[in-house]
Amino acid sequence: MPVNIPADVGAGIEAIDTPCLLIDLDAYERNIQRMARFTRDHDLRHRAHAKTHKSADIAHDQMAAGAVGVCCQKVSEAEALVHGGVRDVLVSNEVVNPHMIERLAAMARQARVLVCADDAANVDALAAAAARYDARLEVLVEIDVGAGRCGVAPGAPAVALAERIDAAPHLAFAGLQAYEGKAQHVHDFNERRARIDEAIARTRDTVERLEQAGLACDIVGGAGTGTYAFEGGSGVYNELQCGSYIFMDADYQRIAMADGRPIDDFENSLFLYTTVMSKTKADKAICDAGLKAQSVDSGPAVVFGRDDIEYIGASDEHGVIRDPDNVLRLGDKLRLVPGHCDPTVNIHDWYVGVRGGVVERLLPVTARGMCL
């Protein structure tokens, strides 16, 4: 099967085949260091969410800067990163399929593996699989702190589930998963803060009840790029799970700070690199980055650094760019900021890392398509 690599190390940026994922390595490295500095200054741990990048190479870069490990959402995603040398992985999701539980337990023979649970029967199934492999699984009780998705109710129900985990051979109660995913992309600052204040209160109450029951939480985890400063300053959370900070995307940059400015903690470092493939109309251009090269669930891509042109629509293989002043020409290359970075990454096989207009690194998307 062709490897489909879009560039050669040492090539100039204009020689890169498109459409492809481009990483500005300077901005990428600054983002890693900024998050590392925040967690260090606030005496927190960072467990970087690898569903954003799905790359063992990037996970190693994050851990070299201080991250304790990574989060993954699927067992296959975690397996790919463990195979790539990552040795501390939290599947920040429930795993209930019997075959996938077997794979999870087998993986725990190779690395530190943690997983979330919100159901007593699932805890029993995890314990049975871990026993079959003579492995140790660390289990976090996921509590619903406002997202209305997975998670047992905070308080007494969470304590009961934690006690069941603690009593199970081959399992270890590791703490709480308390992620408010719906709040991450709330654009209004005050509304976003109010949602996280509620999440913090529910999490604090559950931690206190667990302590009264004699169960300590090694991990109180959650937080994302849109809210990490709130959880990080709460005195309740001790492990942040931010992922998109490393790349940023168009929707995250619609999030407002307290003074109304767009969030500027981190920079755009990931781009969908594209070429103008047709210019037969004076007021628009067609590029080669369409729906099969990106996710548009959070809106269309944004042309980076340009306000004279606008990406306005897409079909399978084509993107439409509004060009009112007829400035684009056939063969021009553009950087697009994806509307949503995570599912966009999952479409591609490679990242092309550039610095100073030259290709410096080629990074495979290790867990591309790993959805089991």
Tab-separated table of C-alpha atoms in Angstrom, residues 4-290:
chain	number	residue	atom	x	y	z
A	4	ASN	CA	1.207	8.628	0.730
A	5	ILE	CA	3.772	10.939	2.350
A	6	PRO	CA	3.084	14.536	1.286
A	7	ALA	CA	6.633	15.914	1.611
A	8	ASP	CA	10.318	15.173	2.073
A	9	VAL	CA	12.359	16.425	5.007
A	10	GLY	CA	14.416	19.382	3.843
A	11	ALA	CA	11.969	20.411	1.123
A	12	GLY	CA	10.635	23.933	0.904
A	13	ILE	CA	7.064	24.573	1.947
A	14	GLU	CA	5.969	25.213	-1.640
A	15	ALA	CA	6.972	21.648	-2.589
A	16	ILE	CA	4.523	20.035	-0.141
A	17	ASP	CA	1.695	18.065	-1.739
A	18	THR	CA	-1.808	19.106	-0.729
A	19	PRO	CA	-4.186	18.820	0.938
A	20	CYS	CA	-2.234	17.881	4.054
A	21	LEU	CA	-1.816	18.684	7.724
A	22	LEU	CA	0.860	21.275	8.361
A	23	ILE	CA	2.352	21.977	11.801
A	24	ASP	CA	4.106	25.260	12.486
A	25	LEU	CA	6.741	23.790	14.800
A	26	ASP	CA	7.609	27.082	16.500
A	27	ALA	CA	3.983	27.740	17.507
A	28	TYR	CA	3.488	24.068	18.410
A	29	GLU	CA	6.485	24.078	20.747
A	30	ARG	CA	5.387	27.339	22.369
A	31	ASN	CA	1.947	25.832	23.045
A	32	ILE	CA	3.506	22.782	24.701
A	33	GLN	CA	5.692	24.953	26.902
A	34	ARG	CA	2.844	27.289	27.894
A	35	MET	CA	0.691	24.428	29.136
A	36	ALA	CA	3.665	22.850	30.889
A	37	ARG	CA	4.381	26.148	32.612
A	38	PHE	CA	0.749	26.566	33.731
A	39	THR	CA	0.562	23.100	35.276
A	40	ARG	CA	3.951	23.500	36.910
A	41	ASP	CA	3.079	26.917	38.365
A	42	HIS	CA	-0.220	25.590	39.766
A	43	ASP	CA	1.217	22.312	41.105
A	44	LEU	CA	-0.942	20.256	38.741
A	45	ARG	CA	-0.417	17.235	36.531
A	46	HIS	CA	-1.164	17.319	32.828
A	47	ARG	CA	-2.481	14.199	31.143
A	48	ALA	CA	-2.610	15.404	27.547
A	49	HIS	CA	-5.618	14.296	25.543
A	50	ALA	CA	-4.301	12.365	22.569
A	51	LYS	CA	-7.651	12.209	20.774
A	52	THR	CA	-6.656	15.616	19.441
A	53	HIS	CA	-3.456	14.522	17.700
A	54	LYS	CA	-3.530	10.662	17.730
A	55	SER	CA	0.270	10.681	17.439
A	56	ALA	CA	2.836	8.800	19.509
A	57	ASP	CA	5.505	11.322	18.471
A	58	ILE	CA	3.460	14.248	19.753
A	59	ALA	CA	2.627	12.385	22.964
A	60	HIS	CA	6.355	11.921	23.568
A	61	ASP	CA	6.940	15.638	22.965
A	62	GLN	CA	4.263	16.451	25.552
A	63	MET	CA	5.665	14.025	28.105
A	64	ALA	CA	9.188	15.338	27.558
A	65	ALA	CA	7.809	18.734	28.631
A	66	GLY	CA	6.259	17.290	31.800
A	67	ALA	CA	2.951	15.602	30.931
A	68	VAL	CA	2.473	12.476	33.083
A	69	GLY	CA	0.820	10.519	30.287
A	70	VAL	CA	-2.071	10.767	27.864
A	71	CYS	CA	-5.794	10.279	27.605
A	72	CYS	CA	-7.378	8.320	24.775
A	73	GLN	CA	-11.043	7.800	24.023
A	74	LYS	CA	-10.890	4.328	22.497
A	75	VAL	CA	-9.015	1.124	23.284
A	76	SER	CA	-7.577	0.894	19.768
A	77	GLU	CA	-6.309	4.460	20.047
A	78	ALA	CA	-4.615	3.608	23.341
A	79	GLU	CA	-3.124	0.412	21.863
A	80	ALA	CA	-1.577	2.359	19.004
A	81	LEU	CA	0.090	4.806	21.392
A	82	VAL	CA	1.281	2.080	23.759
A	83	HIS	CA	2.779	0.308	20.738
A	84	GLY	CA	4.464	3.643	19.982
A	85	GLY	CA	6.160	3.667	23.391
A	86	VAL	CA	3.673	5.595	25.545
A	87	ARG	CA	3.553	3.856	28.910
A	88	ASP	CA	0.846	5.718	30.864
A	89	VAL	CA	-2.599	5.834	29.228
A	90	LEU	CA	-6.051	6.666	30.545
A	91	VAL	CA	-8.974	5.546	28.412
A	92	SER	CA	-11.140	8.456	29.508
A	93	ASN	CA	-14.291	6.643	28.494
A	94	GLU	CA	-16.324	3.579	29.388
A	95	VAL	CA	-15.318	0.245	27.803
A	96	VAL	CA	-18.179	-2.274	27.843
A	97	ASN	CA	-17.741	-4.472	24.757
A	98	PRO	CA	-16.396	-7.814	26.093
A	99	HIS	CA	-13.745	-8.129	23.384
A	100	MET	CA	-12.548	-4.580	23.963
A	101	ILE	CA	-12.367	-5.235	27.714
A	102	GLU	CA	-10.116	-8.210	26.948
A	103	ARG	CA	-7.865	-5.995	24.831
A	104	LEU	CA	-7.788	-3.383	27.589
A	105	ALA	CA	-6.721	-5.959	30.176
A	106	ALA	CA	-4.066	-7.379	27.845
A	107	MET	CA	-2.676	-3.879	27.297
A	108	ALA	CA	-2.322	-3.463	31.077
A	109	ARG	CA	0.446	-6.074	30.926
A	110	GLN	CA	2.495	-3.642	28.801
A	111	ALA	CA	1.779	-0.224	30.339
A	112	ARG	CA	-0.001	1.599	33.106
A	113	VAL	CA	-3.619	1.527	31.954
A	114	LEU	CA	-6.490	3.434	33.519
A	115	VAL	CA	-10.136	3.417	32.462
A	116	CYS	CA	-13.412	5.058	33.471
A	117	ALA	CA	-16.532	3.345	34.747
A	118	ASP	CA	-20.052	4.477	35.637
A	119	ASP	CA	-21.769	1.113	36.152
A	120	ALA	CA	-21.348	-1.669	38.708
A	121	ALA	CA	-21.732	-4.513	36.188
A	122	ASN	CA	-19.026	-2.933	34.052
A	123	VAL	CA	-16.732	-2.833	37.094
A	124	ASP	CA	-17.280	-6.568	37.595
A	125	ALA	CA	-16.477	-7.255	33.930
A	126	LEU	CA	-13.273	-5.214	34.150
A	127	ALA	CA	-12.222	-7.104	37.278
A	128	ALA	CA	-12.861	-10.493	35.675
A	129	ALA	CA	-10.816	-9.624	32.584
A	130	ALA	CA	-7.960	-8.222	34.645
A	131	ALA	CA	-7.892	-11.455	36.651
A	132	ARG	CA	-7.712	-13.553	33.488
A	133	TYR	CA	-4.628	-11.626	32.370
A	134	ASP	CA	-3.182	-11.338	35.879
A	135	ALA	CA	-3.121	-7.594	35.228
A	136	ARG	CA	-3.914	-4.514	37.245
A	137	LEU	CA	-6.393	-1.979	35.937
A	138	GLU	CA	-6.786	1.396	37.580
A	139	VAL	CA	-10.363	2.628	37.412
A	140	LEU	CA	-11.759	6.135	37.747
A	141	VAL	CA	-15.390	6.710	38.625
A	142	GLU	CA	-16.811	9.018	35.997
A	143	ILE	CA	-19.327	11.466	37.412
A	144	ASP	CA	-21.744	13.557	35.378
A	145	VAL	CA	-20.838	17.123	36.305
A	146	GLY	CA	-23.135	18.772	33.771
A	147	ALA	CA	-22.510	17.400	30.297
A	148	GLY	CA	-25.434	14.967	30.512
A	149	ARG	CA	-23.453	12.302	28.702
A	150	CYS	CA	-21.645	9.490	30.547
A	151	GLY	CA	-21.123	9.377	34.281
A	152	VAL	CA	-22.837	8.255	37.467
A	153	ALA	CA	-24.479	10.938	39.611
A	154	PRO	CA	-22.070	12.804	41.897
A	155	GLY	CA	-22.191	12.196	45.635
A	156	ALA	CA	-23.459	8.966	47.172
A	157	PRO	CA	-23.848	6.971	43.893
A	158	ALA	CA	-20.246	7.739	42.993
A	159	VAL	CA	-19.049	6.664	46.428
A	160	ALA	CA	-20.889	3.334	46.152
A	161	LEU	CA	-19.272	2.635	42.793
A	162	ALA	CA	-15.825	3.597	44.103
A	163	GLU	CA	-16.251	1.164	46.999
A	164	ARG	CA	-17.082	-1.612	44.548
A	165	ILE	CA	-13.927	-0.859	42.558
A	166	ASP	CA	-11.817	-0.704	45.694
A	167	ALA	CA	-13.081	-4.122	46.794
A	168	ALA	CA	-12.445	-5.826	43.440
A	169	PRO	CA	-9.293	-7.936	43.027
A	170	HIS	CA	-7.046	-6.779	40.191
A	171	LEU	CA	-8.672	-3.311	40.188
A	172	ALA	CA	-7.523	-0.172	41.944
A	173	PHE	CA	-9.700	2.845	42.610
A	174	ALA	CA	-7.744	5.720	41.060
A	175	GLY	CA	-10.062	8.693	41.561
A	176	LEU	CA	-12.630	10.702	39.643
A	177	GLN	CA	-13.204	11.596	36.022
A	178	ALA	CA	-15.082	14.909	36.164
A	179	TYR	CA	-15.010	16.417	32.693
A	180	GLU	CA	-17.581	19.015	31.628
A	181	GLY	CA	-17.276	18.616	27.876
A	182	LYS	CA	-20.235	20.797	26.929
A	183	ALA	CA	-18.661	23.836	28.545
A	184	GLN	CA	-15.489	23.773	26.456
A	185	HIS	CA	-16.957	25.562	23.443
A	186	VAL	CA	-19.368	27.911	25.218
A	187	HIS	CA	-18.292	31.191	23.688
A	188	ASP	CA	-19.568	33.538	26.417
A	189	PHE	CA	-17.077	33.824	29.278
A	190	ASN	CA	-19.593	34.228	32.119
A	191	GLU	CA	-21.751	31.314	30.974
A	192	ARG	CA	-18.696	29.106	30.552
A	193	ARG	CA	-17.447	30.048	34.016
A	194	ALA	CA	-20.858	29.392	35.597
A	195	ARG	CA	-21.016	25.899	34.112
A	196	ILE	CA	-17.580	25.035	35.415
A	197	ASP	CA	-18.358	26.475	38.851
A	198	GLU	CA	-21.232	23.969	39.031
A	199	ALA	CA	-18.938	21.160	37.918
A	200	ILE	CA	-16.346	22.105	40.514
A	201	ALA	CA	-18.966	22.158	43.280
A	202	ARG	CA	-20.257	18.688	42.349
A	203	THR	CA	-16.728	17.339	42.150
A	204	ARG	CA	-15.680	18.861	45.475
A	205	ASP	CA	-18.690	17.365	47.239
A	206	THR	CA	-17.932	13.924	45.806
A	207	VAL	CA	-14.243	14.106	46.794
A	208	GLU	CA	-15.240	15.018	50.353
A	209	ARG	CA	-17.732	12.146	50.554
A	210	LEU	CA	-15.087	9.723	49.271
A	211	GLU	CA	-12.647	10.938	51.916
A	212	GLN	CA	-15.295	10.368	54.601
A	213	ALA	CA	-15.635	6.819	53.292
A	214	GLY	CA	-11.873	6.322	53.578
A	215	LEU	CA	-11.192	6.525	49.820
A	216	ALA	CA	-8.579	8.957	48.589
A	217	CYS	CA	-8.553	10.253	45.010
A	218	ASP	CA	-5.104	10.095	43.502
A	219	ILE	CA	-6.622	11.635	40.376
A	220	VAL	CA	-9.323	14.254	40.140
A	221	GLY	CA	-9.261	14.732	36.407
A	222	GLY	CA	-11.015	16.760	33.778
A	223	ALA	CA	-10.761	20.194	32.168
A	224	GLY	CA	-10.185	21.047	28.544
A	225	THR	CA	-8.654	23.849	26.549
A	226	GLY	CA	-11.726	26.075	26.968
A	227	THR	CA	-11.896	25.883	30.768
A	228	TYR	CA	-8.573	24.627	32.128
A	229	ALA	CA	-7.820	27.817	34.049
A	230	PHE	CA	-11.044	27.440	36.056
A	231	GLU	CA	-10.483	23.828	37.097
A	232	GLY	CA	-6.762	24.469	37.480
A	233	GLY	CA	-7.400	27.215	40.008
A	234	SER	CA	-10.148	25.396	41.905
A	235	GLY	CA	-8.033	23.534	44.448
A	236	VAL	CA	-10.130	20.433	43.632
A	237	TYR	CA	-8.762	19.143	40.335
A	238	ASN	CA	-5.185	17.908	40.276
A	239	GLU	CA	-4.935	16.504	36.743
A	240	LEU	CA	-5.868	18.431	33.595
A	241	GLN	CA	-6.813	16.690	30.337
A	242	CYS	CA	-6.394	19.502	27.811
A	243	GLY	CA	-5.842	18.386	24.227
A	244	SER	CA	-6.728	20.992	21.597
A	245	TYR	CA	-4.415	23.591	23.146
A	246	ILE	CA	-1.553	22.058	21.186
A	247	PHE	CA	-3.124	22.939	17.810
A	248	MET	CA	-6.136	25.225	18.395
A	249	ASP	CA	-8.881	25.502	15.797
A	250	ALA	CA	-11.315	28.050	14.443
A	251	ASP	CA	-14.062	27.311	16.965
A	252	TYR	CA	-11.799	27.498	20.005
A	253	GLN	CA	-10.756	30.933	18.880
A	254	ARG	CA	-14.369	32.096	19.045
A	255	ILE	CA	-14.255	31.587	22.811
A	256	ALA	CA	-14.205	34.882	24.680
A	257	MET	CA	-12.038	35.936	27.600
A	258	ALA	CA	-13.460	38.017	30.480
A	259	ASP	CA	-12.890	41.261	28.582
A	260	GLY	CA	-14.529	39.941	25.411
A	261	ARG	CA	-11.303	39.278	23.504
A	262	PRO	CA	-10.919	35.909	21.763
A	263	ILE	CA	-8.954	33.372	23.780
A	264	ASP	CA	-5.262	33.904	23.122
A	265	ASP	CA	-3.567	31.552	25.582
A	266	PHE	CA	-2.374	29.388	22.697
A	267	GLU	CA	-1.587	29.845	19.011
A	268	ASN	CA	-2.774	28.227	15.818
A	269	SER	CA	-0.127	25.638	15.052
A	270	LEU	CA	-2.113	23.184	12.907
A	271	PHE	CA	-3.178	24.054	9.388
A	272	LEU	CA	-4.843	22.333	6.502
A	273	TYR	CA	-2.489	23.223	3.668
A	274	THR	CA	-4.273	23.579	0.346
A	275	THR	CA	-3.690	24.613	-3.259
A	276	VAL	CA	-5.857	26.704	-5.577
A	277	MET	CA	-6.756	24.172	-8.267
A	278	SER	CA	-9.148	26.248	-10.380
A	279	LYS	CA	-9.526	29.987	-10.969
A	280	THR	CA	-12.059	30.417	-13.738
A	281	LYS	CA	-14.210	32.934	-11.844
A	282	ALA	CA	-13.066	36.424	-10.937
A	283	ASP	CA	-14.780	36.466	-7.545
A	284	LYS	CA	-13.912	33.002	-6.274
A	285	ALA	CA	-11.305	30.251	-6.329
A	286	ILE	CA	-11.529	26.480	-5.900
A	287	CYS	CA	-8.994	24.711	-3.678
A	288	ASP	CA	-8.255	21.010	-3.176
A	289	ALA	CA	-9.354	20.812	0.490
A	290	GLY	CA	-12.965	19.691	0.571
